[in-house]
PDB file of C-alpha atoms in Angstrom:
ATOM      1  CA  MET P   1      19.429   9.822  -5.176  1.00  0.00           C
ATOM      2  CA  SER P   2      19.950   7.032  -8.103  1.00  0.00           C
ATOM      3  CA  PRO P   3      17.243   6.781 -11.081  1.00  0.00           C
ATOM      4  CA  GLU P   4      14.715   3.953 -10.303  1.00  0.00           C
ATOM      5  CA  ARG P   5      15.532   0.759 -12.640  1.00  0.00           C
ATOM      6  CA  ASP P   6      13.262  -1.054 -14.367  1.00  0.00           C
ATOM      7  CA  GLY P   7      10.790   0.814 -12.626  1.00  0.00           C
ATOM      8  CA  ILE P   8      12.015  -0.229  -9.456  1.00  0.00           C
ATOM      9  CA  PRO P   9      12.699   2.900  -7.037  1.00  0.00           C
ATOM     10  CA  PRO P  10      15.838   2.737  -4.709  1.00  0.00           C
ATOM     11  CA  SER P  11      15.766   2.300  -1.277  1.00  0.00           C
ATOM     12  CA  LYS P  12      18.544   4.432   1.109  1.00  0.00           C
ATOM     13  CA  VAL P  13      19.947   3.567   4.342  1.00  0.00           C
ATOM     14  CA  TRP P  14      21.455   5.920   6.872  1.00  0.00           C
ATOM     15  CA  LEU P  15      24.981   5.031   8.021  1.00  0.00           C
ATOM     16  CA  ASN P  16      25.434   6.344  11.407  1.00  0.00           C
ATOM     17  CA  PRO P  17      28.491   6.686  13.906  1.00  0.00           C
ATOM     18  CA  GLY P  18      30.056   3.440  14.910  1.00  0.00           C
ATOM     19  CA  PRO P  19      33.201   0.760  15.696  1.00  0.00           C
ATOM     20  CA  TRP P  20      32.358  -0.473  11.959  1.00  0.00           C
ATOM     21  CA  LYS P  21      35.593   0.001  10.023  1.00  0.00           C
ATOM     22  CA  THR P  22      34.340  -1.129   6.357  1.00  0.00           C
ATOM     23  CA  LEU P  23      30.717  -1.071   4.433  1.00  0.00           C
ATOM     24  CA  TYR P  24      30.635  -4.403   4.455  1.00  0.00           C
ATOM     25  CA  GLU P  25      30.855  -4.951   8.185  1.00  0.00           C
ATOM     26  CA  PHE P  26      28.006  -2.440   8.803  1.00  0.00           C
ATOM     27  CA  LEU P  27      25.542  -4.259   6.338  1.00  0.00           C
ATOM     28  CA  CYS P  28      25.940  -7.721   7.880  1.00  0.00           C
ATOM     29  CA  GLU P  29      24.941  -6.333  11.435  1.00  0.00           C
ATOM     30  CA  ARG P  30      22.174  -3.735   9.602  1.00  0.00           C
ATOM     31  CA  PHE P  31      20.984  -6.513   7.406  1.00  0.00           C
ATOM     32  CA  PRO P  32      21.221  -9.799   9.438  1.00  0.00           C
ATOM     33  CA  ARG P  33      18.710 -11.853   7.080  1.00  0.00           C
ATOM     34  CA  ILE P  34      20.734 -11.120   4.154  1.00  0.00           C
ATOM     35  CA  PRO P  35      23.497 -13.728   3.890  1.00  0.00           C
ATOM     36  CA  PRO P  36      26.911 -12.156   3.904  1.00  0.00           C
ATOM     37  CA  ASP P  37      27.757 -13.481   0.585  1.00  0.00           C
ATOM     38  CA  VAL P  38      24.840 -12.440  -1.311  1.00  0.00           C
ATOM     39  CA  LEU P  39      25.745  -9.102   0.232  1.00  0.00           C
ATOM     40  CA  ARG P  40      29.233  -9.609  -0.555  1.00  0.00           C
ATOM     41  CA  ARG P  41      27.632 -10.210  -4.150  1.00  0.00           C
ATOM     42  CA  ARG P  42      26.091  -6.987  -4.449  1.00  0.00           C
ATOM     43  CA  LEU P  43      28.711  -4.822  -3.590  1.00  0.00           C
ATOM     44  CA  GLU P  44      31.063  -6.449  -5.574  1.00  0.00           C
ATOM     45  CA  SER P  45      28.917  -5.752  -8.678  1.00  0.00           C
ATOM     46  CA  GLY P  46      28.292  -2.302  -7.909  1.00  0.00           C
ATOM     47  CA  ASP P  47      24.644  -2.518  -6.685  1.00  0.00           C
ATOM     48  CA  ILE P  48      25.194  -0.427  -3.941  1.00  0.00           C
ATOM     49  CA  VAL P  49      26.305   3.410  -4.072  1.00  0.00           C
ATOM     50  CA  ASP P  50      26.542   6.481  -2.303  1.00  0.00           C
ATOM     51  CA  ALA P  51      24.623   9.842  -3.155  1.00  0.00           C
ATOM     52  CA  HIS P  52      27.498  10.794  -5.918  1.00  0.00           C
ATOM     53  CA  GLY P  53      26.017   7.295  -7.781  1.00  0.00           C
ATOM     54  CA  VAL P  54      29.983   6.350  -6.820  1.00  0.00           C
ATOM     55  CA  ALA P  55      29.545   2.297  -6.773  1.00  0.00           C
ATOM     56  CA  GLN P  56      30.701   0.438  -3.049  1.00  0.00           C
ATOM     57  CA  SER P  57      33.303  -2.587  -2.846  1.00  0.00           C
ATOM     58  CA  PRO P  58      33.420  -4.473   0.832  1.00  0.00           C
ATOM     59  CA  ASP P  59      36.547  -3.295   1.347  1.00  0.00           C
ATOM     60  CA  SER P  60      35.034   0.713   1.096  1.00  0.00           C
ATOM     61  CA  PRO P  61      36.051   2.507   4.447  1.00  0.00           C
ATOM     62  CA  TYR P  62      32.687   2.863   6.751  1.00  0.00           C
ATOM     63  CA  VAL P  63      31.799   6.722   6.404  1.00  0.00           C
ATOM     64  CA  PRO P  64      29.419   7.390   8.933  1.00  0.00           C
ATOM     65  CA  GLU P  65      26.476  10.521   8.805  1.00  0.00           C
ATOM     66  CA  ARG P  66      25.317   9.618   4.699  1.00  0.00           C
ATOM     67  CA  TRP P  67      22.756   7.895   2.861  1.00  0.00           C
ATOM     68  CA  LEU P  68      23.910   4.994   0.632  1.00  0.00           C
ATOM     69  CA  TRP P  69      21.331   3.825  -2.363  1.00  0.00           C
ATOM     70  CA  TYR P  70      20.553   0.554  -3.295  1.00  0.00           C
ATOM     71  CA  TYR P  71      18.116  -1.601  -5.022  1.00  0.00           C
ATOM     72  CA  ARG P  72      16.322  -4.378  -3.310  1.00  0.00           C
ATOM     73  CA  GLU P  73      15.793  -7.859  -4.478  1.00  0.00           C
ATOM     74  CA  VAL P  74      13.110 -10.443  -3.833  1.00  0.00           C
ATOM     75  CA  ASP P  75      13.765 -14.059  -5.115  1.00  0.00           C
ATOM     76  CA  ASP P  76      10.739 -15.651  -4.103  1.00  0.00           C
ATOM     77  CA  GLU P  77       8.306 -12.834  -5.144  1.00  0.00           C
ATOM     78  CA  PRO P  78       5.290 -14.634  -6.011  1.00  0.00           C
ATOM     79  CA  PRO P  79       3.129 -13.374  -9.025  1.00  0.00           C
ATOM     80  CA  VAL P  80       0.685 -11.501  -8.956  1.00  0.00           C
ATOM     81  CA  PRO P  81      -1.762 -12.799 -12.315  1.00  0.00           C
ATOM     82  CA  PHE P  82      -4.281  -9.893 -12.220  1.00  0.00           C
ATOM     83  CA  GLU P  83      -4.916  -7.208 -14.561  1.00  0.00           C
ATOM     84  CA  LEU P  84      -4.360  -3.140 -13.672  1.00  0.00           C
ATOM     85  CA  PRO P  85      -6.833  -1.367 -15.933  1.00  0.00           C
ATOM     86  CA  VAL P  86      -5.986   2.552 -16.196  1.00  0.00           C
ATOM     87  CA  LEU P  87      -9.467   4.033 -15.630  1.00  0.00           C
ATOM     88  CA  HIS P  88      -8.171   7.706 -16.248  1.00  0.00           C
ATOM     89  CA  ARG P  89      -4.307   9.429 -17.248  1.00  0.00           C
ATOM     90  CA  ASP P  90      -3.386  12.771 -18.261  1.00  0.00           C
ATOM     91  CA  SER P  91       0.204  14.580 -17.463  1.00  0.00           C
ATOM     92  CA  ARG P  92      -0.637  14.879 -13.595  1.00  0.00           C
ATOM     93  CA  LEU P  93      -2.650  11.816 -12.927  1.00  0.00           C
ATOM     94  CA  VAL P  94      -2.975   8.163 -13.107  1.00  0.00           C
ATOM     95  CA  VAL P  95      -5.557   6.375 -11.889  1.00  0.00           C
ATOM     96  CA  VAL P  96      -6.069   2.316 -11.723  1.00  0.00           C
ATOM     97  CA  ASP P  97      -8.362   0.010 -10.495  1.00  0.00           C
ATOM     98  CA  LYS P  98      -6.306  -2.317  -8.851  1.00  0.00           C
ATOM     99  CA  PRO P  99      -7.294  -6.160  -7.991  1.00  0.00           C
ATOM    100  CA  HIS P 100      -7.047  -7.729  -5.012  1.00  0.00           C
ATOM    101  CA  PHE P 101      -3.755  -9.653  -3.651  1.00  0.00           C
ATOM    102  CA  MET P 102      -1.734  -6.119  -5.607  1.00  0.00           C
ATOM    103  CA  ALA P 103       0.591  -4.304  -3.643  1.00  0.00           C
ATOM    104  CA  SER P 104       0.187  -0.835  -4.185  1.00  0.00           C
ATOM    105  CA  VAL P 105       4.135  -0.063  -3.709  1.00  0.00           C
ATOM    106  CA  PRO P 106       6.798  -2.498  -3.135  1.00  0.00           C
ATOM    107  CA  GLY P 107       7.344  -3.622   0.289  1.00  0.00           C
ATOM    108  CA  GLY P 108       7.805  -7.129   2.055  1.00  0.00           C
ATOM    109  CA  ARG P 109       8.204  -9.910  -0.579  1.00  0.00           C
ATOM    110  CA  TYR P 110       5.978  -7.509  -3.237  1.00  0.00           C
ATOM    111  CA  LEU P 111       8.412  -5.632  -5.467  1.00  0.00           C
ATOM    112  CA  ARG P 112       7.497  -6.068  -9.415  1.00  0.00           C
ATOM    113  CA  HIS P 113       4.650  -7.482  -9.159  1.00  0.00           C
ATOM    114  CA  THR P 114       3.090  -3.705  -7.132  1.00  0.00           C
ATOM    115  CA  ALA P 115       1.001  -1.576  -8.790  1.00  0.00           C
ATOM    116  CA  LEU P 116       3.856   1.558  -8.760  1.00  0.00           C
ATOM    117  CA  VAL P 117       6.190  -0.645 -10.302  1.00  0.00           C
ATOM    118  CA  ARG P 118       3.969  -1.828 -13.100  1.00  0.00           C
ATOM    119  CA  LEU P 119       3.142   1.356 -13.570  1.00  0.00           C
ATOM    120  CA  ARG P 120       6.109   3.156 -14.098  1.00  0.00           C
ATOM    121  CA  ARG P 121       7.462   0.320 -16.484  1.00  0.00           C
ATOM    122  CA  GLU P 122       4.671   0.321 -18.429  1.00  0.00           C
ATOM    123  CA  PHE P 123       4.310   3.583 -19.576  1.00  0.00           C
ATOM    124  CA  ASP P 124       7.955   4.827 -18.891  1.00  0.00           C
ATOM    125  CA  LEU P 125       7.058   6.845 -16.074  1.00  0.00           C
ATOM    126  CA  PRO P 126      10.277   6.523 -13.665  1.00  0.00           C
ATOM    127  CA  ASN P 127       8.962   9.641 -11.012  1.00  0.00           C
ATOM    128  CA  LEU P 128       5.298   8.321 -10.701  1.00  0.00           C
ATOM    129  CA  THR P 129       4.322   8.225  -6.942  1.00  0.00           C
ATOM    130  CA  PRO P 130       1.175   7.645  -5.059  1.00  0.00           C
ATOM    131  CA  VAL P 131      -0.995   9.836  -4.119  1.00  0.00           C
ATOM    132  CA  HIS P 132      -2.526   7.394  -1.089  1.00  0.00           C
ATOM    133  CA  ARG P 133      -2.548   3.390  -1.254  1.00  0.00           C
ATOM    134  CA  LEU P 134      -4.469   0.397  -0.428  1.00  0.00           C
ATOM    135  CA  ASP P 135      -3.818  -2.422   1.483  1.00  0.00           C
ATOM    136  CA  ARG P 136      -2.645  -5.173  -0.640  1.00  0.00           C
ATOM    137  CA  ASP P 137      -5.986  -7.046  -0.110  1.00  0.00           C
ATOM    138  CA  THR P 138      -8.388  -4.200  -0.956  1.00  0.00           C
ATOM    139  CA  ALA P 139      -9.154  -3.712  -4.724  1.00  0.00           C
ATOM    140  CA  GLY P 140     -10.477  -0.844  -6.553  1.00  0.00           C
ATOM    141  CA  VAL P 141      -9.646   2.711  -6.941  1.00  0.00           C
ATOM    142  CA  LEU P 142      -5.925   4.138  -6.795  1.00  0.00           C
ATOM    143  CA  MET P 143      -4.051   7.233  -7.926  1.00  0.00           C
ATOM    144  CA  PHE P 144      -0.754   8.085  -9.272  1.00  0.00           C
ATOM    145  CA  CYS P 145       0.393  11.442  -9.515  1.00  0.00           C
ATOM    146  CA  VAL P 146       2.641  11.557 -13.088  1.00  0.00           C
ATOM    147  CA  ASP P 147       4.392  14.666 -12.170  1.00  0.00           C
ATOM    148  CA  PRO P 148       6.244  15.778  -8.500  1.00  0.00           C
ATOM    149  CA  ALA P 149       5.422  19.206  -8.903  1.00  0.00           C
ATOM    150  CA  PHE P 150       2.101  18.402  -8.070  1.00  0.00           C
ATOM    151  CA  ARG P 151       2.719  15.370  -5.566  1.00  0.00           C
ATOM    152  CA  GLY P 152       2.559  17.292  -2.494  1.00  0.00           C
ATOM    153  CA  ARG P 153      -1.136  19.260  -3.540  1.00  0.00           C
ATOM    154  CA  TYR P 154      -3.047  15.981  -4.397  1.00  0.00           C
ATOM    155  CA  GLN P 155      -1.374  14.451  -1.537  1.00  0.00           C
ATOM    156  CA  ALA P 156      -2.612  17.603   0.634  1.00  0.00           C
ATOM    157  CA  LEU P 157      -5.978  16.576  -0.105  1.00  0.00           C
ATOM    158  CA  PHE P 158      -6.004  12.832   1.553  1.00  0.00           C
ATOM    159  CA  GLN P 159      -4.836  14.774   4.336  1.00  0.00           C
ATOM    160  CA  SER P 160      -6.907  17.228   4.991  1.00  0.00           C
ATOM    161  CA  ARG P 161      -9.984  14.930   4.644  1.00  0.00           C
ATOM    162  CA  GLU P 162     -10.863  16.962   1.064  1.00  0.00           C
ATOM    163  CA  VAL P 163     -11.491  13.553  -0.666  1.00  0.00           C
ATOM    164  CA  ASP P 164     -15.072  12.333  -0.239  1.00  0.00           C
ATOM    165  CA  LYS P 165     -14.098   8.277  -0.490  1.00  0.00           C
ATOM    166  CA  GLU P 166     -16.032   5.592  -0.929  1.00  0.00           C
ATOM    167  CA  TYR P 167     -15.958   1.752  -0.254  1.00  0.00           C
ATOM    168  CA  GLU P 168     -18.261  -1.094  -0.506  1.00  0.00           C
ATOM    169  CA  ALA P 169     -17.843  -4.332   1.573  1.00  0.00           C
ATOM    170  CA  LEU P 170     -19.854  -7.204   2.231  1.00  0.00           C
ATOM    171  CA  ALA P 171     -20.494  -8.818   5.945  1.00  0.00           C
ATOM    172  CA  VAL P 172     -22.749 -10.342   8.103  1.00  0.00           C
ATOM    173  CA  PRO P 173     -24.555  -7.935  10.552  1.00  0.00           C
ATOM    174  CA  PRO P 174     -24.861  -8.947  13.648  1.00  0.00           C
ATOM    175  CA  PRO P 175     -28.764  -8.981  14.905  1.00  0.00           C
ATOM    176  CA  GLY P 176     -29.919  -5.829  15.839  1.00  0.00           C
ATOM    177  CA  LEU P 177     -27.528  -4.048  14.150  1.00  0.00           C
ATOM    178  CA  SER P 178     -29.687  -1.304  12.205  1.00  0.00           C
ATOM    179  CA  PHE P 179     -28.293   0.829   9.433  1.00  0.00           C
ATOM    180  CA  PRO P 180     -27.248   3.439   8.519  1.00  0.00           C
ATOM    181  CA  LEU P 181     -24.765   3.917  11.447  1.00  0.00           C
ATOM    182  CA  VAL P 182     -21.791   6.470  12.359  1.00  0.00           C
ATOM    183  CA  HIS P 183     -18.821   4.552  14.304  1.00  0.00           C
ATOM    184  CA  CYS P 184     -16.135   6.356  15.939  1.00  0.00           C
ATOM    185  CA  SER P 185     -13.276   5.360  18.355  1.00  0.00           C
ATOM    186  CA  ARG P 186      -9.536   5.526  18.714  1.00  0.00           C
ATOM    187  CA  LEU P 187      -7.466   3.453  17.128  1.00  0.00           C
ATOM    188  CA  GLU P 188      -3.999   2.703  18.256  1.00  0.00           C
ATOM    189  CA  GLU P 189      -1.486   0.151  15.995  1.00  0.00           C
ATOM    190  CA  VAL P 190      -1.237  -2.928  18.600  1.00  0.00           C
ATOM    191  CA  PRO P 191       2.913  -3.113  19.202  1.00  0.00           C
ATOM    192  CA  GLY P 192       5.605  -5.205  17.896  1.00  0.00           C
ATOM    193  CA  GLU P 193       2.039  -6.560  15.010  1.00  0.00           C
ATOM    194  CA  PHE P 194       1.020  -5.186  11.930  1.00  0.00           C
ATOM    195  CA  ILE P 195      -2.934  -4.735  13.035  1.00  0.00           C
ATOM    196  CA  MET P 196      -5.026  -2.060  14.349  1.00  0.00           C
ATOM    197  CA  ARG P 197      -7.041  -2.250  18.005  1.00  0.00           C
ATOM    198  CA  GLU P 198      -9.785   0.357  19.600  1.00  0.00           C
ATOM    199  CA  THR P 199      -8.297   1.474  23.001  1.00  0.00           C
ATOM    200  CA  ALA P 200     -10.291   3.889  25.001  1.00  0.00           C
ATOM    201  CA  GLY P 201      -8.901   7.614  24.432  1.00  0.00           C
ATOM    202  CA  THR P 202     -10.762  10.621  22.612  1.00  0.00           C
ATOM    203  CA  PRO P 203     -11.550   8.674  19.213  1.00  0.00           C
ATOM    204  CA  ASN P 204      -9.020   9.631  15.771  1.00  0.00           C
ATOM    205  CA  SER P 205     -11.350   7.450  13.426  1.00  0.00           C
ATOM    206  CA  GLU P 206     -14.687   8.160  11.857  1.00  0.00           C
ATOM    207  CA  THR P 207     -16.769   5.424   9.186  1.00  0.00           C
ATOM    208  CA  ARG P 208     -20.411   5.994   8.195  1.00  0.00           C
ATOM    209  CA  ILE P 209     -21.667   2.406   7.420  1.00  0.00           C
ATOM    210  CA  GLU P 210     -25.243   2.151   5.257  1.00  0.00           C
ATOM    211  CA  LEU P 211     -27.008  -0.946   3.978  1.00  0.00           C
ATOM    212  CA  LEU P 212     -26.839  -0.934   0.416  1.00  0.00           C
ATOM    213  CA  ARG P 213     -28.250  -4.605   0.235  1.00  0.00           C
ATOM    214  CA  GLU P 214     -30.464  -6.809   3.147  1.00  0.00           C
ATOM    215  CA  PRO P 215     -29.002  -9.815   3.639  1.00  0.00           C
ATOM    216  CA  ASP P 216     -29.034 -13.232   1.621  1.00  0.00           C
ATOM    217  CA  SER P 217     -29.985 -16.485   3.100  1.00  0.00           C
ATOM    218  CA  ARG P 218     -26.883 -16.378   4.310  1.00  0.00           C
ATOM    219  CA  GLY P 219     -27.052 -13.274   6.608  1.00  0.00           C
ATOM    220  CA  VAL P 220     -24.642 -11.487   3.955  1.00  0.00           C
ATOM    221  CA  ALA P 221     -25.149  -8.017   3.196  1.00  0.00           C
ATOM    222  CA  HIS P 222     -23.812  -5.708   0.756  1.00  0.00           C
ATOM    223  CA  LEU P 223     -22.715  -1.901   2.505  1.00  0.00           C
ATOM    224  CA  ARG P 224     -21.719   1.250   1.646  1.00  0.00           C
ATOM    225  CA  LEU P 225     -18.490   2.398   3.975  1.00  0.00           C
ATOM    226  CA  LEU P 226     -17.914   6.283   4.011  1.00  0.00           C
ATOM    227  CA  PRO P 227     -14.756   6.977   5.640  1.00  0.00           C
ATOM    228  CA  ARG P 228     -13.979  10.605   7.327  1.00  0.00           C
ATOM    229  CA  THR P 229     -10.899   9.692   8.717  1.00  0.00           C
ATOM    230  CA  GLY P 230      -8.433   7.879   6.690  1.00  0.00           C
ATOM    231  CA  ARG P 231      -6.629   5.451  10.063  1.00  0.00           C
ATOM    232  CA  LYS P 232      -4.286   2.801   8.931  1.00  0.00           C
ATOM    233  CA  HIS P 233      -7.226  -0.781   8.779  1.00  0.00           C
ATOM    234  CA  GLN P 234      -9.376   1.656   9.597  1.00  0.00           C
ATOM    235  CA  LEU P 235     -12.690   0.499   7.703  1.00  0.00           C
ATOM    236  CA  ARG P 236     -11.254  -3.548   8.617  1.00  0.00           C
ATOM    237  CA  ALA P 237     -11.163  -2.227  12.236  1.00  0.00           C
ATOM    238  CA  HIS P 238     -14.118  -0.803  12.525  1.00  0.00           C
ATOM    239  CA  MET P 239     -15.545  -3.678  11.204  1.00  0.00           C
ATOM    240  CA  SER P 240     -14.870  -5.977  13.153  1.00  0.00           C
ATOM    241  CA  ALA P 241     -15.387  -3.958  16.183  1.00  0.00           C
ATOM    242  CA  LEU P 242     -19.026  -3.577  15.456  1.00  0.00           C
ATOM    243  CA  GLY P 243     -19.207  -7.574  15.797  1.00  0.00           C
ATOM    244  CA  MET P 244     -19.359  -7.844  11.030  1.00  0.00           C
ATOM    245  CA  PRO P 245     -15.739  -8.165  10.182  1.00  0.00           C
ATOM    246  CA  ILE P 246     -15.323  -8.290   5.995  1.00  0.00           C
ATOM    247  CA  LEU P 247     -15.687 -11.652   4.703  1.00  0.00           C
ATOM    248  CA  ASN P 248     -12.629 -13.223   4.026  1.00  0.00           C
ATOM    249  CA  ASP P 249     -10.124 -10.869   6.206  1.00  0.00           C
ATOM    250  CA  GLU P 250      -7.221 -12.257   7.231  1.00  0.00           C
ATOM    251  CA  TYR P 251      -6.460  -9.987  10.071  1.00  0.00           C
ATOM    252  CA  TYR P 252      -9.809  -8.990  11.157  1.00  0.00           C
ATOM    253  CA  PRO P 253     -10.833 -10.080  14.306  1.00  0.00           C
ATOM    254  CA  VAL P 254      -7.987 -12.344  14.262  1.00  0.00           C
ATOM    255  CA  MET P 255      -5.177 -13.268  11.995  1.00  0.00           C
ATOM    256  CA  ARG P 256      -5.686 -16.072   9.683  1.00  0.00           C
ATOM    257  CA  LEU P 257      -2.623 -15.695   7.653  1.00  0.00           C
ATOM    258  CA  ARG P 258      -2.317 -17.910   4.015  1.00  0.00           C
ATOM    259  CA  ALA P 259       0.138 -20.559   3.588  1.00  0.00           C
ATOM    260  CA  ASP P 260       0.432 -19.822   0.761  1.00  0.00           C
ATOM    261  CA  PRO P 261       1.050 -16.036  -0.326  1.00  0.00           C
ATOM    262  CA  ALA P 262       0.173 -17.403  -4.208  1.00  0.00           C
ATOM    263  CA  ASP P 263      -3.065 -18.314  -3.197  1.00  0.00           C
ATOM    264  CA  TYR P 264      -5.242 -16.123  -4.536  1.00  0.00           C
ATOM    265  CA  ARG P 265      -8.887 -17.737  -3.832  1.00  0.00           C
ATOM    266  CA  ASP P 266     -11.425 -15.955  -1.470  1.00  0.00           C
ATOM    267  CA  PRO P 267     -10.349 -11.945  -1.506  1.00  0.00           C
ATOM    268  CA  LEU P 268     -10.997  -9.691   1.147  1.00  0.00           C
ATOM    269  CA  GLN P 269     -14.736  -8.439   0.216  1.00  0.00           C
ATOM    270  CA  LEU P 270     -13.819  -4.935   0.831  1.00  0.00           C
ATOM    271  CA  LEU P 271     -13.695  -2.583  -2.489  1.00  0.00           C
ATOM    272  CA  ALA P 272     -12.383   1.221  -2.902  1.00  0.00           C
ATOM    273  CA  ARG P 273     -15.637   2.200  -5.244  1.00  0.00           C
ATOM    274  CA  SER P 274     -15.212   5.777  -5.533  1.00  0.00           C
ATOM    275  CA  VAL P 275     -12.998   9.586  -4.914  1.00  0.00           C
ATOM    276  CA  VAL P 276     -14.169  12.508  -5.465  1.00  0.00           C
ATOM    277  CA  PHE P 277     -12.307  16.024  -5.315  1.00  0.00           C
ATOM    278  CA  ARG P 278     -12.108  19.391  -6.320  1.00  0.00           C
ATOM    279  CA  ASP P 279      -8.686  19.290  -8.390  1.00  0.00           C
ATOM    280  CA  PRO P 280      -5.922  21.816  -6.355  1.00  0.00           C
ATOM    281  CA  VAL P 281      -4.696  22.869  -9.682  1.00  0.00           C
ATOM    282  CA  ASP P 282      -6.877  23.426 -12.427  1.00  0.00           C
ATOM    283  CA  GLY P 283     -10.105  23.460  -9.942  1.00  0.00           C
ATOM    284  CA  ARG P 284     -12.324  20.833 -11.875  1.00  0.00           C
ATOM    285  CA  LEU P 285     -14.446  18.255  -9.770  1.00  0.00           C
ATOM    286  CA  ARG P 286     -12.633  15.123 -10.496  1.00  0.00           C
ATOM    287  CA  CYS P 287     -14.518  11.786  -9.889  1.00  0.00           C
ATOM    288  CA  PHE P 288     -13.015   8.180 -10.150  1.00  0.00           C
ATOM    289  CA  GLU P 289     -15.203   5.227  -9.874  1.00  0.00           C
ATOM    290  CA  SER P 290     -14.089   1.317  -9.709  1.00  0.00           C
ATOM    291  CA  ARG P 291     -15.769  -0.871 -12.259  1.00  0.00           C
ATOM    292  CA  ARG P 292     -14.985  -4.007 -10.345  1.00  0.00           C
ATOM    293  CA  SER P 293     -17.638  -5.859  -8.067  1.00  0.00           C
ATOM    294  CA  LEU P 294     -17.376  -7.684  -5.161  1.00  0.00           C
ATOM    295  CA  LEU P 295     -18.579 -11.396  -6.013  1.00  0.00           C
ATOM    296  CA  LEU P 296     -18.080 -13.862  -2.751  1.00  0.00           C
ATOM    297  CA  HIS P 297     -15.664 -16.282  -4.409  1.00  0.00           C
ATOM    298  CA  SER P 298     -14.531 -13.829  -7.115  1.00  0.00           C
ATOM    299  CA  GLN P 299     -10.761 -13.520  -7.244  1.00  0.00           C
ATOM    300  CA  ALA P 300     -10.409 -10.292  -8.626  1.00  0.00           C
TER     301      ALA P 300
END
């Protein structure tokens, strides 16, 4: 595996058996959205290497059953002009207060302006990896592991539900809905889409919702969300299913994506307020809390 470059971890592609004679032919078919001249340029510049770090060329013969490593490029990545405050840092963990609009890790059109790459570069921590993730639209407490030797133990806490997670949200509850309430349902990803939908069947998700502040003159209430499970988009999907989608949600109940990805007005009113857990290494009780507030029309 190649080392990270300027805070960016390498990506990899597996070479399946096939009819291609050269590596260039395979890459053109594997990545049809990338112009062939760009792929040729990247091969000629040595940006694509094998597992031993040997640079490949456009004329390199196609050899299947192996990995190739490369560094993603995003030419039109929009900057994310918000700070990433560090709540805690030690030899095992880095905990940050992620702003809205910043992706946790590289993906899609976001690469350098992500929490992971920014922290790797700022603190020179090439092995830093996320313990869990937050949606790009969600702000709040986000944890990273410094030492790969401990990563699995911290990630296992989330997988085994040994972490108490608290979120806050702003929404307009429908008439007649009383709090506190517990909502359970079966969430499944919509095929070919990015969203989740409730379906018939055994529930696989559970969220407790409490009222923190009564609805204001606009009907907007301040709510505490306590997920007992960790399904993708669970809080957003549950709130929408209950008839009170989180304010400024671009995905629920219907998708309304921004035309301009650099439009940072009206962030999703969802905040990962805190995480609490017993440290699997030294047994200490850990509690990390966001210093952010949910203010409609705020930008971070």
